[in-house]
Tab-separated table of C-alpha atoms and ligand atoms in Angstrom:
chain	number	residue	atom	x	y	z
A	1	MET	CA	-21.835	-156.696	-153.106
A	2	THR	CA	-20.145	-157.104	-156.495
A	3	THR	CA	-21.614	-156.307	-159.897
A	4	LEU	CA	-20.280	-157.089	-163.355
A	5	THR	CA	-21.631	-154.889	-166.135
A	6	ILE	CA	-21.139	-155.563	-169.826
A	7	GLU	CA	-22.167	-152.852	-172.267
A	8	ALA	CA	-22.263	-153.154	-176.067
A	9	LEU	CA	-19.468	-155.738	-176.137
A	10	SER	CA	-18.523	-157.007	-179.585
A	11	ILE	CA	-16.084	-159.807	-180.372
A	12	GLY	CA	-15.952	-162.029	-183.445
A	13	MET	CA	-19.499	-162.753	-184.598
A	14	LEU	CA	-21.058	-161.412	-181.389
A	15	ALA	CA	-22.156	-157.800	-181.493
A	16	GLY	CA	-23.597	-155.388	-178.940
A	17	VAL	CA	-23.794	-157.778	-175.967
A	18	SER	CA	-25.135	-156.022	-172.847
A	19	LEU	CA	-25.593	-157.824	-169.552
A	20	SER	CA	-25.529	-157.055	-165.862
A	21	LEU	CA	-24.720	-159.711	-163.241
A	22	GLY	CA	-25.437	-159.096	-159.589
A	23	SER	CA	-23.840	-160.460	-156.441
A	24	GLY	CA	-24.125	-164.257	-156.203
A	25	GLU	CA	-26.009	-164.451	-159.515
A	26	VAL	CA	-25.347	-167.282	-161.973
A	27	VAL	CA	-26.011	-166.502	-165.633
A	28	CYS	CA	-25.677	-169.417	-168.054
A	29	VAL	CA	-24.763	-169.005	-171.720
A	30	SER	CA	-25.339	-171.786	-174.233
A	31	GLY	CA	-25.062	-171.942	-178.000
A	32	PRO	CA	-23.850	-174.096	-180.862
A	33	SER	CA	-20.211	-175.106	-181.180
A	34	GLY	CA	-18.232	-172.211	-182.651
A	35	SER	CA	-20.905	-169.618	-181.809
A	36	GLY	CA	-18.497	-167.589	-179.687
A	37	LYS	CA	-19.102	-168.675	-176.071
A	38	SER	CA	-15.422	-169.026	-175.150
A	39	ARG	CA	-14.461	-165.831	-176.941
A	40	LEU	CA	-17.135	-163.952	-175.011
A	41	LEU	CA	-15.613	-165.147	-171.714
A	42	LYS	CA	-12.100	-164.294	-172.949
A	43	ALA	CA	-13.198	-160.744	-173.827
A	44	ILE	CA	-14.736	-160.266	-170.381
A	45	ALA	CA	-11.536	-161.637	-168.778
A	46	ASP	CA	-9.446	-159.184	-170.871
A	47	LEU	CA	-7.740	-162.060	-172.660
A	48	GLU	CA	-8.864	-160.899	-176.129
A	49	PRO	CA	-9.263	-157.400	-177.568
A	50	HIS	CA	-12.900	-156.369	-178.050
A	51	ASP	CA	-15.212	-153.398	-178.478
A	52	GLY	CA	-17.548	-152.189	-175.749
A	53	ARG	CA	-17.217	-151.742	-172.014
A	54	VAL	CA	-16.891	-154.138	-169.096
A	55	CYS	CA	-17.005	-152.854	-165.503
A	56	LEU	CA	-16.396	-154.497	-162.147
A	57	ASP	CA	-18.604	-152.406	-159.888
A	58	GLU	CA	-17.659	-148.861	-161.023
A	59	THR	CA	-14.209	-149.791	-162.367
A	60	PRO	CA	-13.832	-150.195	-166.136
A	61	GLN	CA	-11.656	-153.013	-167.481
A	62	SER	CA	-9.749	-150.422	-169.533
A	63	SER	CA	-8.551	-148.608	-166.397
A	64	MET	CA	-6.838	-151.615	-164.846
A	65	PRO	CA	-3.703	-153.592	-165.872
A	66	ALA	CA	-4.888	-156.809	-167.529
A	67	SER	CA	-3.096	-159.019	-164.999
A	68	ARG	CA	-4.875	-157.345	-162.071
A	69	TRP	CA	-8.235	-157.485	-163.857
A	70	ARG	CA	-7.811	-161.215	-164.483
A	71	GLN	CA	-7.117	-161.904	-160.828
A	72	GLN	CA	-10.481	-160.384	-159.995
A	73	VAL	CA	-12.467	-161.452	-163.062
A	74	MET	CA	-11.155	-164.980	-163.296
A	75	MET	CA	-11.771	-167.292	-166.215
A	76	VAL	CA	-11.562	-171.057	-165.771
A	77	PRO	CA	-11.098	-172.278	-169.360
A	78	ALA	CA	-12.234	-175.684	-170.561
A	79	ASP	CA	-8.569	-176.677	-171.094
A	80	SER	CA	-6.720	-175.376	-168.024
A	81	GLN	CA	-3.047	-174.411	-168.230
A	82	TRP	CA	-0.467	-175.618	-165.696
A	83	TRP	CA	3.024	-174.108	-165.510
A	84	PHE	CA	4.831	-175.793	-162.624
A	85	GLU	CA	5.819	-179.397	-162.055
A	86	THR	CA	3.554	-180.172	-159.111
A	87	VAL	CA	-0.083	-179.420	-158.339
A	88	GLY	CA	0.720	-177.709	-155.027
A	89	GLU	CA	2.941	-175.066	-156.640
A	90	HIS	CA	-0.157	-173.661	-158.377
A	91	PHE	CA	-1.909	-172.835	-155.131
A	92	PRO	CA	-1.255	-169.496	-153.396
A	93	ASP	CA	1.252	-169.661	-150.501
A	94	GLY	CA	1.247	-173.440	-150.763
A	95	ARG	CA	-2.198	-173.237	-149.138
A	96	GLU	CA	-4.175	-176.470	-149.102
A	97	ALA	CA	-7.111	-176.287	-151.492
A	98	ASP	CA	-10.587	-176.046	-149.986
A	99	GLY	CA	-12.747	-178.801	-151.385
A	100	LEU	CA	-9.909	-181.263	-152.108
A	101	ALA	CA	-11.464	-184.157	-150.160
A	102	GLU	CA	-14.966	-183.280	-151.359
A	103	PHE	CA	-13.750	-183.549	-154.963
A	104	GLY	CA	-12.396	-187.037	-154.244
A	105	PHE	CA	-8.680	-186.228	-153.943
A	106	PRO	CA	-6.381	-187.739	-151.291
A	107	GLU	CA	-4.250	-185.456	-149.084
A	108	GLU	CA	-1.080	-186.128	-151.078
A	109	THR	CA	-2.574	-184.627	-154.267
A	110	MET	CA	-0.658	-181.358	-153.768
A	111	GLY	CA	2.572	-183.322	-154.318
A	112	TRP	CA	1.390	-184.967	-157.534
A	113	THR	CA	3.084	-184.002	-160.797
A	114	VAL	CA	0.808	-182.183	-163.203
A	115	ASP	CA	1.588	-184.518	-166.094
A	116	ARG	CA	-0.109	-187.459	-164.367
A	117	LEU	CA	-3.486	-185.709	-164.061
A	118	SER	CA	-6.469	-187.062	-165.982
A	119	SER	CA	-8.649	-184.560	-167.831
A	120	GLY	CA	-11.320	-184.765	-165.093
A	121	GLU	CA	-8.708	-184.262	-162.355
A	122	ARG	CA	-7.295	-181.237	-164.176
A	123	GLN	CA	-10.755	-179.770	-164.484
A	124	ARG	CA	-11.595	-180.180	-160.784
A	125	LEU	CA	-8.191	-178.908	-159.650
A	126	ALA	CA	-8.455	-175.896	-161.985
A	127	LEU	CA	-11.707	-174.936	-160.231
A	128	LEU	CA	-10.138	-175.325	-156.779
A	129	ARG	CA	-7.102	-173.315	-157.901
A	130	ALA	CA	-9.309	-170.490	-159.229
A	131	MET	CA	-11.384	-170.321	-156.049
A	132	ALA	CA	-8.251	-170.394	-153.856
A	133	ARG	CA	-7.198	-167.115	-155.504
A	134	GLU	CA	-10.393	-165.478	-154.207
A	135	PRO	CA	-11.615	-163.734	-157.353
A	136	SER	CA	-14.552	-161.313	-157.308
A	137	VAL	CA	-16.140	-162.751	-160.467
A	138	LEU	CA	-15.933	-166.213	-162.011
A	139	LEU	CA	-16.161	-167.045	-165.738
A	140	LEU	CA	-16.657	-170.795	-166.174
A	141	ASP	CA	-16.233	-172.472	-169.563
A	142	GLU	CA	-18.054	-175.835	-169.391
A	143	PRO	CA	-16.631	-176.575	-165.917
A	144	THR	CA	-17.962	-180.123	-165.751
A	145	ALA	CA	-17.385	-181.218	-169.372
A	146	ASN	CA	-14.924	-183.964	-168.387
A	147	LEU	CA	-16.766	-185.274	-165.321
A	148	ASP	CA	-19.224	-188.135	-164.860
A	149	GLY	CA	-22.767	-187.544	-163.599
A	150	ALA	CA	-22.041	-188.117	-159.911
A	151	MET	CA	-18.933	-185.908	-159.849
A	152	THR	CA	-20.746	-183.228	-161.892
A	153	GLU	CA	-23.328	-182.950	-159.112
A	154	VAL	CA	-20.639	-182.788	-156.401
A	155	VAL	CA	-18.806	-180.023	-158.258
A	156	GLU	CA	-22.024	-178.104	-158.992
A	157	ARG	CA	-23.090	-178.214	-155.344
A	158	TRP	CA	-19.676	-177.106	-154.133
A	159	LEU	CA	-19.511	-174.269	-156.658
A	160	MET	CA	-23.045	-173.046	-155.930
A	161	GLN	CA	-22.390	-172.996	-152.194
A	162	ALA	CA	-19.165	-171.012	-152.660
A	163	ILE	CA	-20.757	-168.628	-155.196
A	164	ARG	CA	-23.707	-167.800	-152.922
A	165	LYS	CA	-21.511	-167.508	-149.822
A	166	ARG	CA	-18.988	-165.199	-151.466
A	167	GLY	CA	-21.626	-163.299	-153.471
A	168	MET	CA	-19.776	-163.705	-156.749
A	169	PRO	CA	-21.386	-162.856	-160.086
A	170	VAL	CA	-20.782	-165.893	-162.346
A	171	LEU	CA	-21.032	-166.352	-166.102
A	172	TRP	CA	-21.248	-170.099	-166.755
A	173	VAL	CA	-21.032	-171.603	-170.266
A	174	ALA	CA	-22.994	-174.857	-170.336
A	175	HIS	CA	-24.619	-177.080	-172.916
A	176	ASP	CA	-26.565	-179.475	-170.691
A	177	ASN	CA	-30.110	-178.173	-170.161
A	178	ASP	CA	-30.552	-180.149	-166.929
A	179	GLN	CA	-27.457	-178.467	-165.492
A	180	ILE	CA	-28.652	-175.062	-166.671
A	181	HIS	CA	-31.977	-175.631	-164.886
A	182	ARG	CA	-30.147	-176.615	-161.700
A	183	VAL	CA	-27.733	-173.688	-161.518
A	184	ALA	CA	-28.917	-170.724	-163.595
A	185	ASP	CA	-30.702	-167.664	-162.319
A	186	ARG	CA	-30.878	-166.550	-165.966
A	187	HIS	CA	-30.085	-168.335	-169.219
A	188	TYR	CA	-29.069	-166.755	-172.526
A	189	ARG	CA	-28.644	-168.572	-175.803
A	190	ILE	CA	-26.392	-167.304	-178.584
A	191	LEU	CA	-28.447	-166.789	-181.717
A	192	GLY	CA	-26.377	-165.473	-184.620
A	193	SER	CA	-24.702	-162.326	-183.366
A	194	ASN	CA	-26.965	-161.832	-180.314
A	195	LEU	CA	-27.624	-163.207	-176.858
A	196	GLU	CA	-31.279	-164.130	-176.484
A	197	LEU	CA	-32.846	-164.556	-173.038
A	198	VAL	CA	-34.386	-168.033	-172.789
A	199	ASP	CA	-38.044	-167.893	-171.689
A	200	GLY	CA	-38.797	-168.782	-168.106
A	201	SER	CA	-35.221	-168.326	-166.930
A	202	HIS	CA	-35.823	-165.069	-165.030
B	301	LIG	N1	-8.445	-165.383	-181.838
B	301	LIG	C1	-9.358	-165.664	-182.774
B	301	LIG	N2	-9.423	-164.972	-183.927
B	301	LIG	C2	-10.347	-165.252	-184.869
B	301	LIG	N3	-11.278	-166.211	-184.734
B	301	LIG	C3	-11.276	-166.932	-183.610
B	301	LIG	C4	-10.322	-166.704	-182.569
B	301	LIG	N4	-10.562	-167.577	-181.556
B	301	LIG	C5	-11.628	-168.320	-181.956
B	301	LIG	N5	-12.039	-167.929	-183.178
B	301	LIG	C6	-13.202	-168.454	-183.925
B	301	LIG	O1	-14.352	-167.867	-183.339
B	301	LIG	C7	-15.439	-168.791	-183.341
B	301	LIG	C8	-15.976	-168.933	-181.920
B	301	LIG	O2	-15.016	-169.622	-181.129
B	301	LIG	P1	-15.322	-170.054	-179.617
B	301	LIG	O3	-14.121	-170.799	-179.143
B	301	LIG	O4	-15.723	-168.859	-178.852
B	301	LIG	O5	-16.561	-171.019	-179.823
B	301	LIG	P2	-17.446	-171.784	-178.748
B	301	LIG	O6	-18.852	-171.286	-178.874
B	301	LIG	O7	-16.829	-171.677	-177.404
B	301	LIG	O8	-17.363	-173.263	-179.317
B	301	LIG	P3	-17.265	-174.721	-178.591
B	301	LIG	O9	-18.610	-174.973	-177.953
B	301	LIG	O10	-16.980	-175.639	-179.747
B	301	LIG	O11	-16.130	-174.645	-177.589
B	301	LIG	C9	-14.899	-170.073	-183.950
B	301	LIG	O12	-15.274	-170.120	-185.303
B	301	LIG	C10	-13.394	-169.954	-183.796
B	301	LIG	O13	-12.700	-170.655	-184.825
């Protein structure tokens, strides 16, 4: 059982955000462009300085080196970063990615160079790469923004199965209400400097 607790977190325009996510729970956050969704995820991932407290179970973010925290509380940004020449070098121990075939990739994908990837391929491979590192918590920033309807549903199903099986708390930034209805256990909307619970989502 893993729990992520956020207490009185403030970053940018957002102030005093408090949230608790239980094992296998998906909490969606939506809000207008520029309202602070990505910055909220970055603060929780310890990628941006912020006020307030974030805890993984009983362990505060402030007590752990940022690199170790980020391995456990892993953010998958909308624009993923790739450092090596080939896809396979980004996967731990050269391990084959679970879900490769399901996401429509041929076996030789691990040998592909990163610079040939389309935006949708990058997005799917970034999700597989994150899951291969076995984080305790997942922070997803519009994980299907570059995918068509059919692939969005494949990726959603795969993610939901993995999230429930591994019991990961997940904060999922989304703008599509249909997707939010499909995946969210709870839905918050950013209104000004606050997160407001959307009616009927709990
Ligand atoms: N490091 C930073 N310092 C100061 N302001 C920042 C920083 N990073 C982002 N901002 C600003 O904070 C606001 C929120 O940015 P953020 O990227 O979180 O928005 P968002 O809700 O994710 O938007 P979108 O849906 O367009 O991706 C924006 O006005 C942005 O310009």
